[in-house]
Structures are given as C-alpha cells and as structure tokens.
PDB file of N, CA and C in Angstrom:
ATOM      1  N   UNK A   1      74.733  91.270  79.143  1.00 48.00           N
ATOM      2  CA  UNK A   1      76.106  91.134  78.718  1.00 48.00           C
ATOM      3  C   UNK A   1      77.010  91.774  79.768  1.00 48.00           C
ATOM      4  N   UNK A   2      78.088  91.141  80.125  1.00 63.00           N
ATOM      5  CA  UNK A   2      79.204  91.746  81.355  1.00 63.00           C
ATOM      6  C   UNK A   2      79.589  92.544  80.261  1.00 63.00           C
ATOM      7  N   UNK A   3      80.191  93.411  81.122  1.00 75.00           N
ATOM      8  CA  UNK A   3      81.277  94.692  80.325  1.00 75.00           C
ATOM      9  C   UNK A   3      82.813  93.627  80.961  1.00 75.00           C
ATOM     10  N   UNK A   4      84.051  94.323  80.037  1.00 73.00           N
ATOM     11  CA  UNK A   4      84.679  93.895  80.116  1.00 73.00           C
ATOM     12  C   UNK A   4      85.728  94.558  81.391  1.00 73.00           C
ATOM     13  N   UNK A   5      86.362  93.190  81.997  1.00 76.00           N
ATOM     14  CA  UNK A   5      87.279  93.232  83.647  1.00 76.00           C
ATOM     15  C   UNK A   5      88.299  94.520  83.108  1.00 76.00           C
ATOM     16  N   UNK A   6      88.477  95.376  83.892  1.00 82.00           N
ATOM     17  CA  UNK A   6      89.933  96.726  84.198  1.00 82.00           C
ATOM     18  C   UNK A   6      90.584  96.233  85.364  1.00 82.00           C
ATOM     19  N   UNK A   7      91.819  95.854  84.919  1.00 86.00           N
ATOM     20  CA  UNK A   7      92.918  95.773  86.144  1.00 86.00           C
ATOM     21  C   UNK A   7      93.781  96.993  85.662  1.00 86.00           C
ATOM     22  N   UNK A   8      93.818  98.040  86.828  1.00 92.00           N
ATOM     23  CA  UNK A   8      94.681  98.514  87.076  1.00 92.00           C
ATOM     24  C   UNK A   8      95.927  98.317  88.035  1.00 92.00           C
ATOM     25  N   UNK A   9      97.072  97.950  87.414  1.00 93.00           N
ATOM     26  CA  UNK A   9      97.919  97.156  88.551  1.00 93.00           C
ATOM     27  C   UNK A   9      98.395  98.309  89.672  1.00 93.00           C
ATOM     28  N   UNK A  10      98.447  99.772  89.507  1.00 95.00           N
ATOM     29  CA  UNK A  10      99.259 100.561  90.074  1.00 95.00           C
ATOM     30  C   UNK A  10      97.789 101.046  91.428  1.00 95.00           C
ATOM     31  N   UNK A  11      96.409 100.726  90.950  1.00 96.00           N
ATOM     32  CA  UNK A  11      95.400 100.468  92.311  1.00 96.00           C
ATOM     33  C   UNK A  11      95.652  99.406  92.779  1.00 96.00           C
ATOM     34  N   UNK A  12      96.125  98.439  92.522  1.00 96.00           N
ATOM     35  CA  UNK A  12      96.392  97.112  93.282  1.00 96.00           C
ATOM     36  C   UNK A  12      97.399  97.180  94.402  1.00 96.00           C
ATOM     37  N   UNK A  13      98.399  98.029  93.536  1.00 97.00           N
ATOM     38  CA  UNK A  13      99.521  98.747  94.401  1.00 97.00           C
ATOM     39  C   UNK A  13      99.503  99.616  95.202  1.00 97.00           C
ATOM     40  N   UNK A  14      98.593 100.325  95.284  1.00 97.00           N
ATOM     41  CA  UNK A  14      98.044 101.320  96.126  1.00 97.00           C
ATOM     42  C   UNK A  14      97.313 100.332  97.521  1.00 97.00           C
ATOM     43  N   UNK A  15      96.111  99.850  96.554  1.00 97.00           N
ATOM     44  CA  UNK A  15      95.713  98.765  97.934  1.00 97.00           C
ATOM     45  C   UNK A  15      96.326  98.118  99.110  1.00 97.00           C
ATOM     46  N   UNK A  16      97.359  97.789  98.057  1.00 97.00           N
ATOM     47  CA  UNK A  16      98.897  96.729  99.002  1.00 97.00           C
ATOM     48  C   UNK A  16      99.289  97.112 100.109  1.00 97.00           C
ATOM     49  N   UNK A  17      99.904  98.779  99.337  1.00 98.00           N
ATOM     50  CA  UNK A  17     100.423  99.913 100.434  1.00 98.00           C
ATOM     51  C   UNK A  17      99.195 100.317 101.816  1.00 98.00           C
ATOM     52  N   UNK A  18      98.036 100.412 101.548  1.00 98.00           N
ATOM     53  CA  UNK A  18      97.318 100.494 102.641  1.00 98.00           C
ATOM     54  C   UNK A  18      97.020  99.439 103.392  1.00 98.00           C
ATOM     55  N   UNK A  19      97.129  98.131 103.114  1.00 97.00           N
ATOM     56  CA  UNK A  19      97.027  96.983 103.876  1.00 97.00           C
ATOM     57  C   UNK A  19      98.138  96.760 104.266  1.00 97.00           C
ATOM     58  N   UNK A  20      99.221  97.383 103.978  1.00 97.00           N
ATOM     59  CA  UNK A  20     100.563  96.856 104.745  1.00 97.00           C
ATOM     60  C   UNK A  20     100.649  98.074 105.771  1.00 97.00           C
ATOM     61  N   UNK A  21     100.335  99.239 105.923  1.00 97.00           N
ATOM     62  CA  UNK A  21     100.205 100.205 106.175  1.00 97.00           C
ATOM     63  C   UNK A  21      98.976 100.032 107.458  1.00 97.00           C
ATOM     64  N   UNK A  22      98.105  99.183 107.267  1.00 96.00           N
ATOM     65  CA  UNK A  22      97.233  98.493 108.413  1.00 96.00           C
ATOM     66  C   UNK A  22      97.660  97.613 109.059  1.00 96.00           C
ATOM     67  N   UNK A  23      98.413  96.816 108.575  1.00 96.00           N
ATOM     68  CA  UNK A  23      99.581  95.506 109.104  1.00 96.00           C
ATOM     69  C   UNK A  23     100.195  96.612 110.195  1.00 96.00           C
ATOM     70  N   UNK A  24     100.962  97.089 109.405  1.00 96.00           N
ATOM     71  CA  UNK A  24     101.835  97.772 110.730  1.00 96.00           C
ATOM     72  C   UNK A  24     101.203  98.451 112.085  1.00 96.00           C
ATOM     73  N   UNK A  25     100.117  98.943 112.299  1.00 97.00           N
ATOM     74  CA  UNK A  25      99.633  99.601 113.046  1.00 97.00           C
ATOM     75  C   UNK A  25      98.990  99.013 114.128  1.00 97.00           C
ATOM     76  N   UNK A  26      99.328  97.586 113.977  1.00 96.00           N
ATOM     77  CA  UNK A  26      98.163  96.475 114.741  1.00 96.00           C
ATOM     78  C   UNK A  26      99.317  96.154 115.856  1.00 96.00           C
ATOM     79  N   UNK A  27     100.769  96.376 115.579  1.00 95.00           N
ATOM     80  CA  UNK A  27     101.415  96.183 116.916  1.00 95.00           C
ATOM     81  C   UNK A  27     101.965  97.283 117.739  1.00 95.00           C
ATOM     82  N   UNK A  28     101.592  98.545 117.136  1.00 96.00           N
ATOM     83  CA  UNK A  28     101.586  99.418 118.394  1.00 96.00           C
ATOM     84  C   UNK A  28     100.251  99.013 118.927  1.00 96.00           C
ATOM     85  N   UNK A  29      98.980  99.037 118.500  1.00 95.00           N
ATOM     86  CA  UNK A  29      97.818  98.523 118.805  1.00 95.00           C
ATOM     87  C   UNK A  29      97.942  97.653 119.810  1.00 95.00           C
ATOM     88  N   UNK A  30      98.529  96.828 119.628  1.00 95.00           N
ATOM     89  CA  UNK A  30      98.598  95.471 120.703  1.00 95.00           C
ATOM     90  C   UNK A  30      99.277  96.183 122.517  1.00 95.00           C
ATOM     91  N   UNK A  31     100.351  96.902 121.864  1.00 94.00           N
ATOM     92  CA  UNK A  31     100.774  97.532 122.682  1.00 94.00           C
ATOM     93  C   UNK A  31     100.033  98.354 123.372  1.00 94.00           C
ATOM     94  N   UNK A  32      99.984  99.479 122.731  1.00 94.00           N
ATOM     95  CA  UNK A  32      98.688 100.112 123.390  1.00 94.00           C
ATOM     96  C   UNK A  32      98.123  99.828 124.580  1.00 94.00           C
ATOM     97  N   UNK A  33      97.563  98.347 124.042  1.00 92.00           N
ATOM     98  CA  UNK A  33      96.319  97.205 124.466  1.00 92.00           C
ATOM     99  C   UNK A  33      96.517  97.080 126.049  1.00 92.00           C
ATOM    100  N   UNK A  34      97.931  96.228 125.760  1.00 88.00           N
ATOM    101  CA  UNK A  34      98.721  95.540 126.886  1.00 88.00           C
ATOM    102  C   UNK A  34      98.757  96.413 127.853  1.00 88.00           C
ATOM    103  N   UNK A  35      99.605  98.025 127.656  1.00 90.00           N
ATOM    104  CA  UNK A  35      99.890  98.638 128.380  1.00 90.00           C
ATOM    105  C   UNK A  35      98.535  98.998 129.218  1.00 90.00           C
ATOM    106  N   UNK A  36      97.758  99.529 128.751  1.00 88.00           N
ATOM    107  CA  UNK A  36      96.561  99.827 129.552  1.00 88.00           C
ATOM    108  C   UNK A  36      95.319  98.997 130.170  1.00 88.00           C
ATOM    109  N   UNK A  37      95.660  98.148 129.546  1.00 85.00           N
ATOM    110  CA  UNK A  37      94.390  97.164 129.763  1.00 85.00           C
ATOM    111  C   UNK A  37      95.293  95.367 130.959  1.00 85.00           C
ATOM    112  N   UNK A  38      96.588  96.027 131.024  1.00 80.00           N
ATOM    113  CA  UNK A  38      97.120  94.728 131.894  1.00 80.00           C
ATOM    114  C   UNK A  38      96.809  95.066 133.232  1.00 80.00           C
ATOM    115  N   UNK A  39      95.759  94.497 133.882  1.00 74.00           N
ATOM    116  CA  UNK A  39      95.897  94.777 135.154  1.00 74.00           C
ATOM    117  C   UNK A  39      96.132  93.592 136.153  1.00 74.00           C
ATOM    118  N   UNK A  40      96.665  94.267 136.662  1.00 69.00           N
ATOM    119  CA  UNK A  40      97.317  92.877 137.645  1.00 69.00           C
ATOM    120  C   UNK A  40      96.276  92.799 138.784  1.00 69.00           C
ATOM    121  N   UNK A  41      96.445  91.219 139.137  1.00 63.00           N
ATOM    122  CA  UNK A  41      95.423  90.806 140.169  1.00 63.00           C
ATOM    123  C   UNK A  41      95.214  91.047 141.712  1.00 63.00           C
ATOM    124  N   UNK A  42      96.174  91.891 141.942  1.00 63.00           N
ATOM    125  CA  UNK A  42      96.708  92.369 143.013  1.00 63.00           C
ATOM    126  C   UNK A  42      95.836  93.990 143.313  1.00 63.00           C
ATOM    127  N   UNK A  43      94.647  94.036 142.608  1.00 59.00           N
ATOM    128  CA  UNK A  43      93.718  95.399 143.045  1.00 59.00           C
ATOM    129  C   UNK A  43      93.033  94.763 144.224  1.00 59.00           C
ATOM    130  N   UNK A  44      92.508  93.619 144.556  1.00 66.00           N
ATOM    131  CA  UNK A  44      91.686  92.784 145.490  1.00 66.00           C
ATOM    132  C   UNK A  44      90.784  92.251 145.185  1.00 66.00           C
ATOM    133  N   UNK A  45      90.019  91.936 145.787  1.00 71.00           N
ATOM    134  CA  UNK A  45      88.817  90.641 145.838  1.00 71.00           C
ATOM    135  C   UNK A  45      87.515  91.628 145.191  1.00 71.00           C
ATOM    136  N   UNK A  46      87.663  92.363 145.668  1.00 70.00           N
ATOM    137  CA  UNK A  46      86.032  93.532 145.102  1.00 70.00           C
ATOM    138  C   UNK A  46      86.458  93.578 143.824  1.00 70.00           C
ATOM    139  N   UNK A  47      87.379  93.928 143.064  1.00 77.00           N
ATOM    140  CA  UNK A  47      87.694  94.225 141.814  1.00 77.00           C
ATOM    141  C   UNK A  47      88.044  92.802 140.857  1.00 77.00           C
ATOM    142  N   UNK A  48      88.142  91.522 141.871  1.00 80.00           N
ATOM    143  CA  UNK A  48      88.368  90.472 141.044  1.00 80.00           C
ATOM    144  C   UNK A  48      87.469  90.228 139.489  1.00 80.00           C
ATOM    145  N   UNK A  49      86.445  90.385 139.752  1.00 81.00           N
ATOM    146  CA  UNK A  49      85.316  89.669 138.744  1.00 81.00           C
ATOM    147  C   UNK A  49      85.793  90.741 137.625  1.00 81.00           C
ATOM    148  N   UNK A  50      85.721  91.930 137.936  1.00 84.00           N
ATOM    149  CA  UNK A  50      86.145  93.015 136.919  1.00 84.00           C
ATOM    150  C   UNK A  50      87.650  92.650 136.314  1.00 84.00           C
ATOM    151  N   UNK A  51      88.596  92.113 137.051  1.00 84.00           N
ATOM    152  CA  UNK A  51      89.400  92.400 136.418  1.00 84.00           C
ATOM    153  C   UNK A  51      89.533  90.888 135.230  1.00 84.00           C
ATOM    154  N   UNK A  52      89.227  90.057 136.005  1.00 86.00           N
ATOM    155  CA  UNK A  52      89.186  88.994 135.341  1.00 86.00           C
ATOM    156  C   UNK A  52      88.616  89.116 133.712  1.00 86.00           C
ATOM    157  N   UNK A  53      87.009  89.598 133.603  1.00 88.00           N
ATOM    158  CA  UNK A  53      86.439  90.791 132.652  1.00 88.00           C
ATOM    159  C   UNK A  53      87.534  91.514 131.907  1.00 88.00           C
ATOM    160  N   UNK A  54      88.074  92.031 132.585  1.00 89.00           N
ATOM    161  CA  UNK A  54      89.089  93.209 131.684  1.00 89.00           C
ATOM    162  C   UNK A  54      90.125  92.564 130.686  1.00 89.00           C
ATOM    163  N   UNK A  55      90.480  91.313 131.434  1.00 89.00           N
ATOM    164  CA  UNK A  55      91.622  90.399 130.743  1.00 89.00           C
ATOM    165  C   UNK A  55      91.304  89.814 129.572  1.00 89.00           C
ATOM    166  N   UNK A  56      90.152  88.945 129.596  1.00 93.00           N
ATOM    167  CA  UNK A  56      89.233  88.415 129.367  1.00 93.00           C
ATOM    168  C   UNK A  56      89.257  89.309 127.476  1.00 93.00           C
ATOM    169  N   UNK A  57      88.614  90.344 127.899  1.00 94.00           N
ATOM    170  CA  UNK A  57      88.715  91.634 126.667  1.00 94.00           C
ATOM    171  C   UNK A  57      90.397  91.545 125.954  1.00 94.00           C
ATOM    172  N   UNK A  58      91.287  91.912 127.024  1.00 94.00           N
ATOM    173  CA  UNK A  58      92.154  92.095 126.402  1.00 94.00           C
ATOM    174  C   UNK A  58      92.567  90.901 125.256  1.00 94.00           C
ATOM    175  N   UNK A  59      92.599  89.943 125.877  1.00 95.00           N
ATOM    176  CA  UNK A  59      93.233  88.934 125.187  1.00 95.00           C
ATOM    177  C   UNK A  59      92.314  88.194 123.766  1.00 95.00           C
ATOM    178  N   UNK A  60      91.114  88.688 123.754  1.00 97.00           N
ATOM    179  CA  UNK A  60      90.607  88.576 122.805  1.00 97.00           C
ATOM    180  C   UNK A  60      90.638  89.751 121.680  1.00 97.00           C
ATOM    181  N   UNK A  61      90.723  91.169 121.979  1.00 96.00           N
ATOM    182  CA  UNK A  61      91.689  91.748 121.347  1.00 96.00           C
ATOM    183  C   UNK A  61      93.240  91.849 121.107  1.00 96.00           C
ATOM    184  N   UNK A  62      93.463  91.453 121.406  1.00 96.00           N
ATOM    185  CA  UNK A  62      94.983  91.136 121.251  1.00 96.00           C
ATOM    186  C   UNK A  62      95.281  90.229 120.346  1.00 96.00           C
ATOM    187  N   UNK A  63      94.325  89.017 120.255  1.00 97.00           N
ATOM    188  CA  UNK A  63      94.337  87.615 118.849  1.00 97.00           C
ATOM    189  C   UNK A  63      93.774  88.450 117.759  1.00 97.00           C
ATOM    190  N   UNK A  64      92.371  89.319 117.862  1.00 98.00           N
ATOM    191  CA  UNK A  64      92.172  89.932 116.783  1.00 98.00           C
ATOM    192  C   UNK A  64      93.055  90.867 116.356  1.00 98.00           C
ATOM    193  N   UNK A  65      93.971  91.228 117.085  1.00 97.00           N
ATOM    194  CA  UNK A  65      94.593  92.501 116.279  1.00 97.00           C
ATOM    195  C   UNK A  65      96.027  91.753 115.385  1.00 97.00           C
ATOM    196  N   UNK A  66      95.789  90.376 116.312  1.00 97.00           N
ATOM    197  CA  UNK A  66      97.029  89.908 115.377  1.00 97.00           C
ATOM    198  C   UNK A  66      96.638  89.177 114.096  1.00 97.00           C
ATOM    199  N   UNK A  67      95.705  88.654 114.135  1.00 98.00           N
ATOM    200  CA  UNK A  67      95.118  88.373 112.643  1.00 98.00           C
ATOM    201  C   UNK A  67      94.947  88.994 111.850  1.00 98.00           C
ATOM    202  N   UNK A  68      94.270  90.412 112.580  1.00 98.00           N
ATOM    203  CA  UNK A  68      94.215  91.293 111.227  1.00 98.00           C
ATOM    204  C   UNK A  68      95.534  91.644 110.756  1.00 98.00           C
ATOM    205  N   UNK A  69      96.686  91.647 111.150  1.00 97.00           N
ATOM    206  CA  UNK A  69      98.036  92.025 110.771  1.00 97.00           C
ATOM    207  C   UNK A  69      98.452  90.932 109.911  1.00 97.00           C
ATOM    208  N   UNK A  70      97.987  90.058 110.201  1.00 98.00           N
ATOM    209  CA  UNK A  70      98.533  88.455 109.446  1.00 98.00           C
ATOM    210  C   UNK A  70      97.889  88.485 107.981  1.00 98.00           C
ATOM    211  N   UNK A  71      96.415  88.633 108.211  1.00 98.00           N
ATOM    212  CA  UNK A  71      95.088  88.522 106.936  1.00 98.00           C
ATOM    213  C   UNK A  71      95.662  90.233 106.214  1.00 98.00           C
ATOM    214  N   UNK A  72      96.184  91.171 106.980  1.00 98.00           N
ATOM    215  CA  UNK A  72      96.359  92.246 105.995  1.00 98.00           C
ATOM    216  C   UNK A  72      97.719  92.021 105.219  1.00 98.00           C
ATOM    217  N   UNK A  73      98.843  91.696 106.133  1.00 97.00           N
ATOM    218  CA  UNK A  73      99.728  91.548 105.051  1.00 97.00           C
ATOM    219  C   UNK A  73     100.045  90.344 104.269  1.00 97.00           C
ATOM    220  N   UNK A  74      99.576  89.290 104.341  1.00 98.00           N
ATOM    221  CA  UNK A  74      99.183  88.226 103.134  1.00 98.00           C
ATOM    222  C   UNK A  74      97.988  89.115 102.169  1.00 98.00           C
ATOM    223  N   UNK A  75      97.337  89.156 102.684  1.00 98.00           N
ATOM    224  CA  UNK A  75      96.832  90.103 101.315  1.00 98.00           C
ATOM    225  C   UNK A  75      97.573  91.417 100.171  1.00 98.00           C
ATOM    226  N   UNK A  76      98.088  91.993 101.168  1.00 98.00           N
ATOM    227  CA  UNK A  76      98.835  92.883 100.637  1.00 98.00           C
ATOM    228  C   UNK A  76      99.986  92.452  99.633  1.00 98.00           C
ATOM    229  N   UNK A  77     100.451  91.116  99.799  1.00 98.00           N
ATOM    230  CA  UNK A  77     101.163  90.409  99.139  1.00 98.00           C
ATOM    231  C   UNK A  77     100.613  89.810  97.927  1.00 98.00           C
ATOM    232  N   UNK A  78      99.258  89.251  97.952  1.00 97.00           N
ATOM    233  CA  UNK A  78      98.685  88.768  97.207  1.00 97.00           C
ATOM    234  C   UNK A  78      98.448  89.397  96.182  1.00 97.00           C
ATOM    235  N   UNK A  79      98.096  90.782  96.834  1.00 97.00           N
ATOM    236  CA  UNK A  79      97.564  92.019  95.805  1.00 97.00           C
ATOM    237  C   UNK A  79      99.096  92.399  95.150  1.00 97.00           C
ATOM    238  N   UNK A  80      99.958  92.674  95.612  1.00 97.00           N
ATOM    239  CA  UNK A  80     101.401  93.220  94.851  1.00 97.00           C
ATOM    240  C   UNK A  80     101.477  91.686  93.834  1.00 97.00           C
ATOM    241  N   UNK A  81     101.634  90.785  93.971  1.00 96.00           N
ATOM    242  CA  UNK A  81     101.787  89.447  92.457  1.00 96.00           C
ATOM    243  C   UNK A  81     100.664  89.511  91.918  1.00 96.00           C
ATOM    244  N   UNK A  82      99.738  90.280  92.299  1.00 94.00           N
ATOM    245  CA  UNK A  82      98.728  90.139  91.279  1.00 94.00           C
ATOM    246  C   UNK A  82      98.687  91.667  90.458  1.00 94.00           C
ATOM    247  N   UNK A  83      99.220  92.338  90.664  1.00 94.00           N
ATOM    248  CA  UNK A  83      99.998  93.543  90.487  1.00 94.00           C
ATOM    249  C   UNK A  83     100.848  93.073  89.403  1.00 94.00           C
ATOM    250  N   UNK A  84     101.771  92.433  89.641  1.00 94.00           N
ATOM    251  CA  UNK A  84     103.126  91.779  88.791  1.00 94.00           C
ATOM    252  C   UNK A  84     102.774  91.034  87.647  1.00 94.00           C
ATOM    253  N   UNK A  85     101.562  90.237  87.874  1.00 90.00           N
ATOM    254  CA  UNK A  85     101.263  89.660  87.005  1.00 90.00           C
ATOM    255  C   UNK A  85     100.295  90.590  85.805  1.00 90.00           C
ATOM    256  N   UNK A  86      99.406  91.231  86.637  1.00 88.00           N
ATOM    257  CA  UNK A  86      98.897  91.774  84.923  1.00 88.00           C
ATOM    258  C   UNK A  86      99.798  92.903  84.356  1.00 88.00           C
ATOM    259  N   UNK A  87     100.951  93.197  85.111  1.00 88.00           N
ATOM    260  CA  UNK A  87     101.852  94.336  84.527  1.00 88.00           C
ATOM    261  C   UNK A  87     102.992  92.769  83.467  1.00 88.00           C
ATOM    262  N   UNK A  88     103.265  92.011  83.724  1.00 88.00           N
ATOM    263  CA  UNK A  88     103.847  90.899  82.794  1.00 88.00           C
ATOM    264  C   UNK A  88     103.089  89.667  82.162  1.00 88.00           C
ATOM    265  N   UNK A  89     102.110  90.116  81.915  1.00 82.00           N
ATOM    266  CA  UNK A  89     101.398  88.739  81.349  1.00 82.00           C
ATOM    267  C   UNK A  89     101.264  89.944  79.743  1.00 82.00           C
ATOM    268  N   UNK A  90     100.761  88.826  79.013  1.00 76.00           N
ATOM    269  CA  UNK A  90     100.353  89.031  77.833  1.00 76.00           C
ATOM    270  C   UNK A  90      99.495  89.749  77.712  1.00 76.00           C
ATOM    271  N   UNK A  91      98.724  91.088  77.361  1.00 75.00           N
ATOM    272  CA  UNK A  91      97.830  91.515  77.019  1.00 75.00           C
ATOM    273  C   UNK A  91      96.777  90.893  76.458  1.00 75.00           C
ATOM    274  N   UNK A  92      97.105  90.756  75.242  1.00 78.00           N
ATOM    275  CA  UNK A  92      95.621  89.518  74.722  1.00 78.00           C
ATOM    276  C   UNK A  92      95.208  88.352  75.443  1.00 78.00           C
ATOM    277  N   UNK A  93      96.544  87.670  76.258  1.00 80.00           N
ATOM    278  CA  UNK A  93      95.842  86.787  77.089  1.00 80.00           C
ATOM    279  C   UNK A  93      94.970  87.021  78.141  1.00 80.00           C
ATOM    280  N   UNK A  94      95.453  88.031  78.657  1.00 73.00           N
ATOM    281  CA  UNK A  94      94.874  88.427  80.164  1.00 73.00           C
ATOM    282  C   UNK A  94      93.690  88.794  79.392  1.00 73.00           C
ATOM    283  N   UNK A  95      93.596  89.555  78.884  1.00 77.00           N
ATOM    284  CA  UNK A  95      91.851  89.766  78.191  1.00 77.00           C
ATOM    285  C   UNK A  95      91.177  88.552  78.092  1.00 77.00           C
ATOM    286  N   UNK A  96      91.960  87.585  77.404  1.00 80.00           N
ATOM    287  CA  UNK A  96      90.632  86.322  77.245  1.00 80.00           C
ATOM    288  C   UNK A  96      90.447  85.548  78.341  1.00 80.00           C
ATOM    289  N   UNK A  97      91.498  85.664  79.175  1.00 78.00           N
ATOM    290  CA  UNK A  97      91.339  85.527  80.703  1.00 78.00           C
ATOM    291  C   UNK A  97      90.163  85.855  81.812  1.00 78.00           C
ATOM    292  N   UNK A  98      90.266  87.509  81.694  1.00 78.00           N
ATOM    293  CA  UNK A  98      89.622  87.716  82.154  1.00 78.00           C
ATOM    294  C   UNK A  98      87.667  88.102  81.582  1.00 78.00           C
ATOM    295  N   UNK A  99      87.773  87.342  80.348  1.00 80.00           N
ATOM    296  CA  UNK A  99      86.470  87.267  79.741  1.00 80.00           C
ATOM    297  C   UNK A  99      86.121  86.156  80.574  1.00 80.00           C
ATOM    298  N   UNK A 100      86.892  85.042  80.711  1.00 83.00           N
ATOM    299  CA  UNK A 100      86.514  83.881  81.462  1.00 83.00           C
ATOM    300  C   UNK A 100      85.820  84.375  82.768  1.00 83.00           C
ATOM    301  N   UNK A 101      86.530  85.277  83.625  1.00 77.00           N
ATOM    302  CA  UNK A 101      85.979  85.699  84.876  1.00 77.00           C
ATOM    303  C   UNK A 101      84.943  86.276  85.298  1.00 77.00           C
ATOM    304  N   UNK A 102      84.289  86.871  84.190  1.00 59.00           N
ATOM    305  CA  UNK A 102      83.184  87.364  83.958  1.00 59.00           C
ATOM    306  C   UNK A 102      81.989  86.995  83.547  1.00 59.00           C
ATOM    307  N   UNK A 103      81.986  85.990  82.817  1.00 59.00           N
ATOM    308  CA  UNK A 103      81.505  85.349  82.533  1.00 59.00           C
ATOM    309  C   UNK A 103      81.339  85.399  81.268  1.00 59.00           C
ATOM    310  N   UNK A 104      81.911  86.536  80.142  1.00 54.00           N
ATOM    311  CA  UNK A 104      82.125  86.387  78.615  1.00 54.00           C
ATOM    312  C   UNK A 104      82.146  85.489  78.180  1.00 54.00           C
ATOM    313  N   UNK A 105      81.537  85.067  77.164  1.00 52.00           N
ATOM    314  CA  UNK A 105      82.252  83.939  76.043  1.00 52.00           C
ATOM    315  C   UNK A 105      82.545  84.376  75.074  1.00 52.00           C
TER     316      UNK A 105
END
C-alpha cells in the first residue's frame, strides 16, 4: 500500500529560491570562464594545438553553464505554480489527486 503524497508548498518555495539562486550564478560563471580561459591566437604556433584545446573547453562550458541557468530557472518557476497551486486548490481534491499519483485507489 503507498502512504499518502505531502506537498509542502513553502519546500517547493524554498527549492525555487535555490534554483533561481543557481540561475543567477551561471553568468558570473560564464564570465569568469571568458575572462580566463579567452586566449587569443596570437601566443604562436607551439601553443596553437593548446590553445585551440583551451577554446574548444571553453565554449563547451560556456553552453553548459547557460543551460543550466535556463533548465534552473524554468524549473524554479515550475516549482513556485506548483507552489500556488496546492496552496489554492481544494484540499479534498488535491488529496484524491494525489491518490491518483501514487497509485491509491
């Protein structure tokens, strides 16, 4: 037998706040990134293969850090209306609701 679903909306809200709170941190991150990791092609020919390498890195961190900013704050959003919603839905409904999710009958 499932036990029955606990939404707490004000952990949902909490969650939100730390994923938006991760959102934000991904464009000093980027920065960061850029600043140290831009090297220009102008070190020479011995250092080419490396630097090419280095770029190479950067710019594939640089897409990941922007997704995760994208995937954290759509989530964070997701999580605040889902927040909203079990703080304004019906009590008895959301219960038989979430019996459904569980697999209760």
């Amino acid at each position: 037998m499932s036990e029955e679903l606990q939404v707490d909306p004000a952990t949902l809200d909490g969650l939100a706040r730390n994923l938006r709170g991760l959102s934000a941190q991904t464009e000093p991150a980027r920065t960061y990134l850029n600043r140290w990791l831009g090297l220009s092609t102008a070190s020479g020919r011995a250092f080419f293969e490396v630097t090419k390498s280095i770029a190479e890195v950067r710019d594939r961190l640089d897409a990941n850090y922007a997704a995760l900013g994208s995937l954290s704050d759509r989530s964070a959003t997701e999580l605040e209306s889902t927040a909203i919603m079990y703080r304004t839905t019906d009590h008895a409904y959301a219960a038989e609701l979430d019996r459904t999710l569980v697999g209760e009958k």
